[in-house]
Structures are given as structure tokens and as C-alpha cells.
Amino acid sequence: MLDLTHLALLGLAGYRGTQLAVHDTILDPARDRIIEWHERRQSSATRSAVVTLISCVYCMG
């Protein structure tokens, strides 16, 4: 069973990972490439789902 310290650490790590994936500038080139990939064929449901995943804090979390 997890104690409160481990649970808090996992929560903070999840929060930081989500912020890194959605907002931080270090991953801007990767996000830009995925968005360009989606723009080539916008009718694809898979591509739309991937773009939604990488741009939505709640979806990524």
C-alpha cells in the first residue's frame, strides 16, 4: 500500500509530466511535427485523436 508521501510524489510527477508534454517549449518541435502531420489529412480520426491527446491537459493526464 502507498503511504501519503509516495502518493503525493506520484501526483506531482504526473502533473509535471503532463505539463511537459502539453505546454513546455522543449517539446514544441515534436508537437509542431505532429500538427503538420495531421494537417496533411485532417479527415483521419486517428490523427485527430493524437492531436487532441497532445494538446489537451486532461486528455494527456
Short mmCIF file of N, CA and C in Angstrom, two decimals, residues 35-60:
data_model
loop_
_atom_site.label_atom_id
_atom_site.label_comp_id
_atom_site.label_asym_id
_atom_site.label_seq_id
_atom_site.Cartn_x
_atom_site.Cartn_y
_atom_site.Cartn_z
N ILE A 35 1.31 18.16 -35.51
CA ILE A 35 0.24 19.01 -36.03
C ILE A 35 0.34 19.13 -37.55
N GLU A 36 1.55 19.27 -38.09
CA GLU A 36 1.73 19.29 -39.55
C GLU A 36 1.31 17.96 -40.17
N TRP A 37 1.62 16.86 -39.50
CA TRP A 37 1.21 15.52 -39.95
C TRP A 37 -0.31 15.44 -40.02
N HIS A 38 -0.98 16.01 -39.05
CA HIS A 38 -2.45 16.00 -39.02
C HIS A 38 -3.02 16.87 -40.13
N GLU A 39 -2.40 18.01 -40.41
CA GLU A 39 -2.92 18.93 -41.42
C GLU A 39 -2.86 18.36 -42.83
N ARG A 40 -1.98 17.38 -43.06
CA ARG A 40 -1.91 16.76 -44.38
C ARG A 40 -3.15 15.95 -44.71
N ARG A 41 -3.80 15.41 -43.70
CA ARG A 41 -5.03 14.64 -43.90
C ARG A 41 -5.93 14.81 -42.67
N GLN A 42 -6.67 15.88 -42.67
CA GLN A 42 -7.47 16.24 -41.50
C GLN A 42 -8.69 15.35 -41.30
N SER A 43 -9.06 14.58 -42.29
CA SER A 43 -10.23 13.73 -42.15
C SER A 43 -9.95 12.44 -41.38
N SER A 44 -8.71 12.19 -41.04
CA SER A 44 -8.33 10.96 -40.34
C SER A 44 -8.70 11.07 -38.86
N ALA A 45 -9.48 10.12 -38.40
CA ALA A 45 -9.89 10.11 -36.99
C ALA A 45 -8.70 9.82 -36.07
N THR A 46 -7.79 8.97 -36.51
CA THR A 46 -6.62 8.65 -35.70
C THR A 46 -5.74 9.87 -35.51
N ARG A 47 -5.49 10.60 -36.57
CA ARG A 47 -4.67 11.80 -36.48
C ARG A 47 -5.33 12.85 -35.59
N SER A 48 -6.63 12.99 -35.71
CA SER A 48 -7.35 13.94 -34.86
C SER A 48 -7.25 13.54 -33.39
N ALA A 49 -7.33 12.27 -33.11
CA ALA A 49 -7.23 11.80 -31.74
C ALA A 49 -5.84 12.07 -31.16
N VAL A 50 -4.81 11.87 -31.96
CA VAL A 50 -3.44 12.12 -31.49
C VAL A 50 -3.24 13.60 -31.20
N VAL A 51 -3.73 14.47 -32.08
CA VAL A 51 -3.59 15.91 -31.86
C VAL A 51 -4.37 16.34 -30.62
N THR A 52 -5.54 15.79 -30.44
CA THR A 52 -6.32 16.10 -29.24
C THR A 52 -5.57 15.64 -27.99
N LEU A 53 -4.97 14.49 -28.05
CA LEU A 53 -4.23 13.96 -26.91
C LEU A 53 -3.07 14.86 -26.52
N ILE A 54 -2.31 15.34 -27.49
CA ILE A 54 -1.12 16.13 -27.15
C ILE A 54 -1.43 17.59 -26.86
N SER A 55 -2.66 18.04 -27.11
CA SER A 55 -2.97 19.44 -26.88
C SER A 55 -3.92 19.66 -25.71
N CYS A 56 -4.43 18.61 -25.13
CA CYS A 56 -5.41 18.73 -24.05
C CYS A 56 -4.77 18.24 -22.73
N VAL A 57 -4.77 19.11 -21.73
CA VAL A 57 -4.17 18.76 -20.45
C VAL A 57 -4.90 17.57 -19.82
N TYR A 58 -6.20 17.57 -19.89
CA TYR A 58 -6.99 16.50 -19.27
C TYR A 58 -6.81 15.18 -20.02
N CYS A 59 -6.74 15.24 -21.33
CA CYS A 59 -6.55 14.02 -22.12
C CYS A 59 -5.17 13.42 -21.89
N MET A 60 -4.16 14.27 -21.83
CA MET A 60 -2.79 13.79 -21.63
C MET A 60 -2.60 13.26 -20.20
#
